[in-house]
Short mmCIF file of C-alpha atoms in Angstrom, two decimals:
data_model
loop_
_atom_site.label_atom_id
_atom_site.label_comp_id
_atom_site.label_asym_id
_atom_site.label_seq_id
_atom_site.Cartn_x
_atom_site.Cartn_y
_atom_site.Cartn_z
CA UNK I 278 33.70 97.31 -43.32
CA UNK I 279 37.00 97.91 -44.80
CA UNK I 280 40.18 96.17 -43.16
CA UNK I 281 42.75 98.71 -44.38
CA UNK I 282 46.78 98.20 -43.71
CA UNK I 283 48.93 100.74 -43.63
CA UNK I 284 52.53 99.50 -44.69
CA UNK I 285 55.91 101.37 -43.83
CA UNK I 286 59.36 100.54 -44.91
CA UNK I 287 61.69 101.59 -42.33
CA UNK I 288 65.49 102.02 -42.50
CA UNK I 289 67.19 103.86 -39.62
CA UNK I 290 63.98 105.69 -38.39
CA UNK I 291 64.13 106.04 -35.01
CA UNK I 292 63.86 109.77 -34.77
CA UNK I 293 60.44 109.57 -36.82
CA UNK I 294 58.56 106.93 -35.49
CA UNK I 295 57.31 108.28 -32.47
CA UNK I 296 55.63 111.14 -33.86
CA UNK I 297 54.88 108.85 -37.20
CA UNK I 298 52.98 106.36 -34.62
CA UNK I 299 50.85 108.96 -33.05
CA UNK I 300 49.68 111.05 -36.01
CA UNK I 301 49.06 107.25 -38.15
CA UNK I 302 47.48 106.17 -34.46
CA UNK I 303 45.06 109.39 -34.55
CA UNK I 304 44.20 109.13 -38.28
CA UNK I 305 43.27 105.37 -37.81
CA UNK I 306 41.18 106.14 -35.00
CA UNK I 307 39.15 108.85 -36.74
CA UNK I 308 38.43 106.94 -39.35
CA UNK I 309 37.53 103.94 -37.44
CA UNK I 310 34.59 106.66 -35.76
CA UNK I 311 33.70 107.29 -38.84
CA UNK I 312 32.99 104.01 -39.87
CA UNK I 313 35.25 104.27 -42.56
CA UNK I 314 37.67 101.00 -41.88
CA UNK I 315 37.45 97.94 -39.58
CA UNK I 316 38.47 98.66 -35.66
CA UNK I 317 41.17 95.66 -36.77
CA UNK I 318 42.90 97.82 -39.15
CA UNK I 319 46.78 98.21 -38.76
CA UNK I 320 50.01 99.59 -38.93
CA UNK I 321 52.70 97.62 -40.15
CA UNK I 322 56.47 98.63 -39.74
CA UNK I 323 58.96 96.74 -41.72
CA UNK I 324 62.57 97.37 -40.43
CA UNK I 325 64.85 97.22 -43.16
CA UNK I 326 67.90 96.57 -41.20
CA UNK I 327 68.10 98.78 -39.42
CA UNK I 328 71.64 99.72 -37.64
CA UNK I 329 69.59 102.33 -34.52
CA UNK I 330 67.23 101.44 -32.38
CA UNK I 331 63.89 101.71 -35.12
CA UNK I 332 63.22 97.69 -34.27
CA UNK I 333 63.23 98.42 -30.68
CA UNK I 334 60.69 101.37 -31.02
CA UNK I 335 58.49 99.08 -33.18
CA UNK I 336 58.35 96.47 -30.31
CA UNK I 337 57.71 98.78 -27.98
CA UNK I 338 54.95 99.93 -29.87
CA UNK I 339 53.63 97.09 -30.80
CA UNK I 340 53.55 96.07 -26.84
CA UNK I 341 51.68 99.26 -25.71
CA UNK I 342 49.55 100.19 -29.42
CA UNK I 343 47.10 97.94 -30.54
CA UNK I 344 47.53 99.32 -33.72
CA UNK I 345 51.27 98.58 -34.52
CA UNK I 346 52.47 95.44 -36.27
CA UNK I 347 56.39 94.97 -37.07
CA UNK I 348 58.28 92.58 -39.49
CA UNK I 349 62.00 93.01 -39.53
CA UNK I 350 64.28 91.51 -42.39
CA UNK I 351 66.90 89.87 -41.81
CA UNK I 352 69.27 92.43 -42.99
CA UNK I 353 68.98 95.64 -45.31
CA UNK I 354 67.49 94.72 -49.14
CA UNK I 355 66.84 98.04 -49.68
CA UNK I 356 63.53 100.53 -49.58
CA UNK I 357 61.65 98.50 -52.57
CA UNK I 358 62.46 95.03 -51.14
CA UNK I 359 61.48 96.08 -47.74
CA UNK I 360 58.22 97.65 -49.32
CA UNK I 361 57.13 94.17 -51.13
CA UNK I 362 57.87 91.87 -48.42
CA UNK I 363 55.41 94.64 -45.87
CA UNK I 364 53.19 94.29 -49.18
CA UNK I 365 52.86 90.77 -49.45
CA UNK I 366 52.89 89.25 -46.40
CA UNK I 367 49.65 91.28 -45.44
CA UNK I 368 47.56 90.60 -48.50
CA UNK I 369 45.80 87.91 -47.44
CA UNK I 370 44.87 89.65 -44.43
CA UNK I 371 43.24 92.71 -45.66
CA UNK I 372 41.08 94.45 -47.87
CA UNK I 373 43.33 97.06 -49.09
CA UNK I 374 46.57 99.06 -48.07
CA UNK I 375 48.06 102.04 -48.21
CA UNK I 376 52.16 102.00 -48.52
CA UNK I 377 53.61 105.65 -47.18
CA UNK I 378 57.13 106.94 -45.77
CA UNK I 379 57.87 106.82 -42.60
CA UNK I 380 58.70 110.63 -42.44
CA UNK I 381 54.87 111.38 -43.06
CA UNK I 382 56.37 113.78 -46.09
CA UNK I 383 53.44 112.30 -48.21
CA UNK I 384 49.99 113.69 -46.55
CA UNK I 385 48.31 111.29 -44.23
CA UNK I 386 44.99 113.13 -44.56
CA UNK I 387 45.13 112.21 -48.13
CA UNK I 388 44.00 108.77 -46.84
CA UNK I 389 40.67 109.82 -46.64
CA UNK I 390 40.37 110.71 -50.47
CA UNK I 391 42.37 107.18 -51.18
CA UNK I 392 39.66 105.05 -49.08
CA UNK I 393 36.87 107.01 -51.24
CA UNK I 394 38.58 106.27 -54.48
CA UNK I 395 38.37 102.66 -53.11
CA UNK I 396 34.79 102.49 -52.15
CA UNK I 397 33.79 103.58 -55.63
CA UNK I 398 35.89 100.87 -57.35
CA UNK I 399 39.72 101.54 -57.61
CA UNK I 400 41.69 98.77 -57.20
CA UNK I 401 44.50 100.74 -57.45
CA UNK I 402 45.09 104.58 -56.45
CA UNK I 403 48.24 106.97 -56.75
CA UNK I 404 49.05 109.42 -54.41
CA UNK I 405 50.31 112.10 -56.93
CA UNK I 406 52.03 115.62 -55.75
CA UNK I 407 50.66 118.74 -57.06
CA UNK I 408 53.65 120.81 -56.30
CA UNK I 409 57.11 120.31 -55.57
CA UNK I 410 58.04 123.56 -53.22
CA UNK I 411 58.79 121.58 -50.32
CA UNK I 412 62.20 120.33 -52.51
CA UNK I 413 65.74 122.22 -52.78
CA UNK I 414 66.12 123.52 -56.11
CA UNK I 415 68.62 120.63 -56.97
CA UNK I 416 66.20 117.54 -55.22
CA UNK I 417 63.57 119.07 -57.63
CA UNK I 418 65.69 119.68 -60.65
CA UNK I 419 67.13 116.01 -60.42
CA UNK I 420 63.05 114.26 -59.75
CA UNK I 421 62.02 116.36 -63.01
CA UNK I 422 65.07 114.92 -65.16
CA UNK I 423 64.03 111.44 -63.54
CA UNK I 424 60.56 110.99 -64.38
CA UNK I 425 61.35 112.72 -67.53
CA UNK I 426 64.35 109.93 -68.45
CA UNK I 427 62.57 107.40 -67.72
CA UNK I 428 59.24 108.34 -69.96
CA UNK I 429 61.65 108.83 -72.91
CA UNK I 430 62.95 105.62 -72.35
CA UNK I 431 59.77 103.88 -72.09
CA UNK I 432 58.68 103.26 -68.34
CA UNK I 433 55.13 103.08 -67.54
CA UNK I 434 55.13 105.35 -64.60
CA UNK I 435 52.76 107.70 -63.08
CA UNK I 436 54.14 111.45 -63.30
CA UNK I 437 55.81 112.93 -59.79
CA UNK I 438 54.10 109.47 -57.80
CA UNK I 439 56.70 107.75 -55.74
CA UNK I 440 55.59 104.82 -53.27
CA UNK I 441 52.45 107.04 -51.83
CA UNK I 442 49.32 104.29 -52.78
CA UNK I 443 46.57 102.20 -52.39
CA UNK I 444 46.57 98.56 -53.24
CA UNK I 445 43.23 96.34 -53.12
CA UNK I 446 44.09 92.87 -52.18
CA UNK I 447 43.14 91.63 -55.71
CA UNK I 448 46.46 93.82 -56.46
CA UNK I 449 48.13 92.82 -54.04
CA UNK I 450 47.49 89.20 -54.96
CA UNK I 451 48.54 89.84 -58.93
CA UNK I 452 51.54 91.43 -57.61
CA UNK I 453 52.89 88.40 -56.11
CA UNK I 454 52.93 86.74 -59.59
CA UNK I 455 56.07 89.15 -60.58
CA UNK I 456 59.01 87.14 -59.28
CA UNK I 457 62.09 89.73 -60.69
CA UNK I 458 64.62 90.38 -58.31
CA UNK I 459 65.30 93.78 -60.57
CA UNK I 460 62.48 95.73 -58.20
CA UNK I 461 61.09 98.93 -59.34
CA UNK I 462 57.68 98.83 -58.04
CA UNK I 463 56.80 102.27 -59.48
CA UNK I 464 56.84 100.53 -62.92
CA UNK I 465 55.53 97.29 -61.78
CA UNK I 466 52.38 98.09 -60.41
CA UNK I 467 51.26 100.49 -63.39
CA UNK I 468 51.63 97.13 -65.25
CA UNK I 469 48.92 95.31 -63.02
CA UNK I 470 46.12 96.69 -64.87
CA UNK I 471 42.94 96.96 -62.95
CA UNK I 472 40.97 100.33 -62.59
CA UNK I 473 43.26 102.93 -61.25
CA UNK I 474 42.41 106.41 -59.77
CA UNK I 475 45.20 109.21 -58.76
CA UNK I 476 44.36 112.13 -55.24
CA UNK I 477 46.88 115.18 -55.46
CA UNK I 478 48.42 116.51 -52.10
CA UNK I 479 50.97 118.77 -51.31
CA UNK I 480 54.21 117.44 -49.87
CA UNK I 481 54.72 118.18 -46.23
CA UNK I 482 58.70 118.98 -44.81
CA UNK I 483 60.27 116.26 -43.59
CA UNK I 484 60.30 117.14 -39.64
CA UNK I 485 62.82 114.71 -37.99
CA UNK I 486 65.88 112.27 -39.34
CA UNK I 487 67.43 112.69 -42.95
CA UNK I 488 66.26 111.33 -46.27
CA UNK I 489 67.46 107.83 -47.19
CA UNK I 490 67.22 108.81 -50.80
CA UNK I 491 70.15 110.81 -51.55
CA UNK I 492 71.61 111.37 -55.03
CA UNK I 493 73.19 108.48 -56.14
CA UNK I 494 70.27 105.93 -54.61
CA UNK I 495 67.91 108.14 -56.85
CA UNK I 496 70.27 107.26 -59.70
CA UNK I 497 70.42 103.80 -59.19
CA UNK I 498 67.05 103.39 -58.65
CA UNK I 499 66.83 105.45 -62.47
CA UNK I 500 69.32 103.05 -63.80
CA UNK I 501 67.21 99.73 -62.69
CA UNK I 502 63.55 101.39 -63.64
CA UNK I 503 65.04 102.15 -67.24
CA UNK I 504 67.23 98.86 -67.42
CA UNK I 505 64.05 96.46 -66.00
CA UNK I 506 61.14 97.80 -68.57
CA UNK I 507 62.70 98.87 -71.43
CA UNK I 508 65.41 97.89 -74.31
CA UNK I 509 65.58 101.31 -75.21
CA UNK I 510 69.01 101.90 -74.37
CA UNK I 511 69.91 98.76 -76.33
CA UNK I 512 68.09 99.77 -79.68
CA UNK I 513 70.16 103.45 -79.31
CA UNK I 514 73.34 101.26 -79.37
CA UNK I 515 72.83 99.58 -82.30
CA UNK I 516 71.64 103.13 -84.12
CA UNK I 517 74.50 104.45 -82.25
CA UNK I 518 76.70 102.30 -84.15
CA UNK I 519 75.19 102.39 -87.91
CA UNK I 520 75.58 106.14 -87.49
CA UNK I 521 79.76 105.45 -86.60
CA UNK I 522 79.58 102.77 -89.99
CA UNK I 523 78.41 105.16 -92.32
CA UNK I 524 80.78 108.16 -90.62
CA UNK I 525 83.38 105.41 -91.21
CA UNK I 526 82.92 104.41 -94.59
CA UNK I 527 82.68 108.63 -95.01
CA UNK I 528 86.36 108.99 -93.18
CA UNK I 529 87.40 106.55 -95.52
CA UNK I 530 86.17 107.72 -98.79
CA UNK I 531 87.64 111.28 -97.55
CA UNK I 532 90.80 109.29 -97.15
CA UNK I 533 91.13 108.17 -100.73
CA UNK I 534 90.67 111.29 -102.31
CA UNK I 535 93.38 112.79 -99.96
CA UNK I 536 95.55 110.07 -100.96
CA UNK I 537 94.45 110.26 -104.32
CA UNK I 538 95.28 114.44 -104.51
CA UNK I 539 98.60 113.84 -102.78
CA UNK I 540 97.65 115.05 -99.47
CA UNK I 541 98.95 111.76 -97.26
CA UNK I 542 100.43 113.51 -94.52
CA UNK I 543 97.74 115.11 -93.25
CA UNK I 544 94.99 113.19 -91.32
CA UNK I 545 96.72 113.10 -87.76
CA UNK I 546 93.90 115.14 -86.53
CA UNK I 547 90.87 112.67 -87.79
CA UNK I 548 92.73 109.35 -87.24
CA UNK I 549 93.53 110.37 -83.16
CA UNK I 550 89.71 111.54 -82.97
CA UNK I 551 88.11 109.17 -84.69
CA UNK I 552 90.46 106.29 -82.34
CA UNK I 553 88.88 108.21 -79.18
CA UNK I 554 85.47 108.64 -79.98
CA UNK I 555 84.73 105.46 -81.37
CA UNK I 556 86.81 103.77 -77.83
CA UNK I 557 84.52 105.92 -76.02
CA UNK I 558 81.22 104.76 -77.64
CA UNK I 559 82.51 100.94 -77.53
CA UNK I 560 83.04 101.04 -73.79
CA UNK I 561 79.48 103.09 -73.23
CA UNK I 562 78.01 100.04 -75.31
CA UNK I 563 79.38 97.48 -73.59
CA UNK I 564 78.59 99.02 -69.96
CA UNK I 565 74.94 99.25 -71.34
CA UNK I 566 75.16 95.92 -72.60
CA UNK I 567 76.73 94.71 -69.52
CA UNK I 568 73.99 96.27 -67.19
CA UNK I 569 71.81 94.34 -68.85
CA UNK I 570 73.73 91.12 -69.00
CA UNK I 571 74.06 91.70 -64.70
CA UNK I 572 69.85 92.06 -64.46
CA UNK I 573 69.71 88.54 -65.99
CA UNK I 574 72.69 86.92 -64.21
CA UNK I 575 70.78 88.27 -61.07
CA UNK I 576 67.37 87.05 -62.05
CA UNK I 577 68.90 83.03 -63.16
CA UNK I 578 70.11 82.85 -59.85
CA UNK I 579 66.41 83.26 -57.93
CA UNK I 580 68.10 84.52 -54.35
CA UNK I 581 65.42 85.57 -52.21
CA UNK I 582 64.48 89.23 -52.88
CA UNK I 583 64.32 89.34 -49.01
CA UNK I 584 64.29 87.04 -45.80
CA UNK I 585 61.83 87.98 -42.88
CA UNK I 586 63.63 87.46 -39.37
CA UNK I 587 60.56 88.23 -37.21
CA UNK I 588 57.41 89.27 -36.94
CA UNK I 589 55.38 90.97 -33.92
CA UNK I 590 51.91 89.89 -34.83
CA UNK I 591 48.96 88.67 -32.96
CA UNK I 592 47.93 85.00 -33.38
CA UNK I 593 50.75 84.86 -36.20
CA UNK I 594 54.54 82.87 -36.25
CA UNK I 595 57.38 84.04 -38.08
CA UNK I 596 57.88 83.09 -41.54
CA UNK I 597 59.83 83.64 -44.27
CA UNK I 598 58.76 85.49 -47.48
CA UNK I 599 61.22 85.37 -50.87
#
């Protein structure tokens, strides 16, 4: 029988968990009736550093629900660190997992459809939103313009997905081979291979806490999924540039002829915009160029992508996980 994990990333969540706990609590027990999954199946919190009292709530779930599991880092690495380190410090343990928020936004009963998606072969399965009416008009404007940035610059990702999935432990196990400390899981695991299959679900409202994933964390995370799987940016540079040679060598046949008709004074116009364009382009360039150059000073230096300070596990010491 199935041994399924159920992996959440936690940052600050102590409004959430309780009713998080007993609705993940309920949905493992139903399907444990149903034969579905292994009674040994479990929920595993990872505290991303948490500054409230989430860790405290996980032991204290852990102590008194023999479903709950907790592993708390160190200190906060961020939603896709904390993610992989849930990720792979459970797959040798189980036969498959599902990674979901901790505000239950993404629909729990969409398990069900995941596990049978599993059972006929997936190795891999995306939780995928049908709709997006549960988002303000800007959340939804911005996620449109993200997915849609990031297929134009050449990210393998799967269309309005975000960290809603299944994972087979033979994916779980091939995902451990990819050692960049540039994480963007939404474009890694797409790159895994293995036979995939996608369930739709509408997107519930988040009931307690705040979103962690405000504005500019959305744009960062943009920034690293475009600057970690594609050079993109860097081949529009260098077109970027022939196009200013050739406007250049334009600007300066235009020059001649004014010079040779007589006309020297005049120019001021083209000379001041030509100085601020071009200044404009060659800082853009180099801030490109320099993201880039800041991915690979990052990656030479191999720092742990995260550090495991405990774990509340049966039959299990803590250990540390890079």
């Amino acid at each position: 029988m199935t041994k399924l994990y159920i992996v959440i990333p936690c940052y600050n969540e102590d409004e959430t968990l309780d009713y998080t706990t007993e609705k993940l609590s309920e949905k493992l027990e139903q399907l444990i009736s149903e034969k579905r999954i292994s009674a040994d199946s479990k929920i595993y919190y990872i505290d991303d550093g948490s500054k409230d009292k989430t860790w405290d709530k996980i032991e204290s779930f852990h102590s008194s629900n023999k479903f709950v599991n907790g592993i708390k880092l160190s200190k906060n690495r961020g939603h896709q660190n904390a993610l992989l380190a849930g990720l792979l410090h459970i797959k040798d343990d189980c036969d498959c997992c599902i990674s979901i928020d901790a505000d239950l936004q993404d629909d729990i009963n969409t398990i069900d459809k995941m596990l049978a998606e599993f059972e006929n072969g997936c190795e891999i399965v995306y939780g995928i939103r049908n709709d997006r009416k549960s988002d303000t008009f800007l959340k939804r404007s911005t996620a449109q313009l993200y997915y849609k940035i990031l297929s134009f610059f050449g990210a393998d990702i799967i269309y309005n997905h975000a960290d809603f999935r299944l994972m087979s432990s033979n994916a779980l196990n091939a995902l451990d081979g990819f050692k960049e400390v540039n994480l963007f899981l939404r474009g890694i695991v797409p790159l895994l291979g293995f036979k995939t299959g996608t369930v739709e679900y509408a997107r519930n409202e988040r009931l307690y806490g705040k979103t962690k994933y405000n504005l500019k964390k959305m744009f960062a995370l943009a920034i690293d999924g475009i600057t970690s799987f594609s050079i993109k940016p860097i081949r529009m540079i260098t077109a970027v540039g022939l196009i200013a040679l050739l406007i250049s060598l334009g600007m300066l046949i235009y020059s001649f002829v004014q010079w040779a008709l007589g006309n020297t004074t005049r120019g001021w116009t083209s000379i001041v915009w030509s100085i601020w364009s071009v200044g404009g382009l060659e800082l853009l360039a180099i801030g490109i160029i320099g993201e880039y150059i800041s991915k690979i000073y990052l990656e030479t230096k191999s720092r742990p992508r995260f550090i495991i300070e405990k774990t509340l596990e049966e039959n299990k010491t803590d250990r540390q996980i890079q």
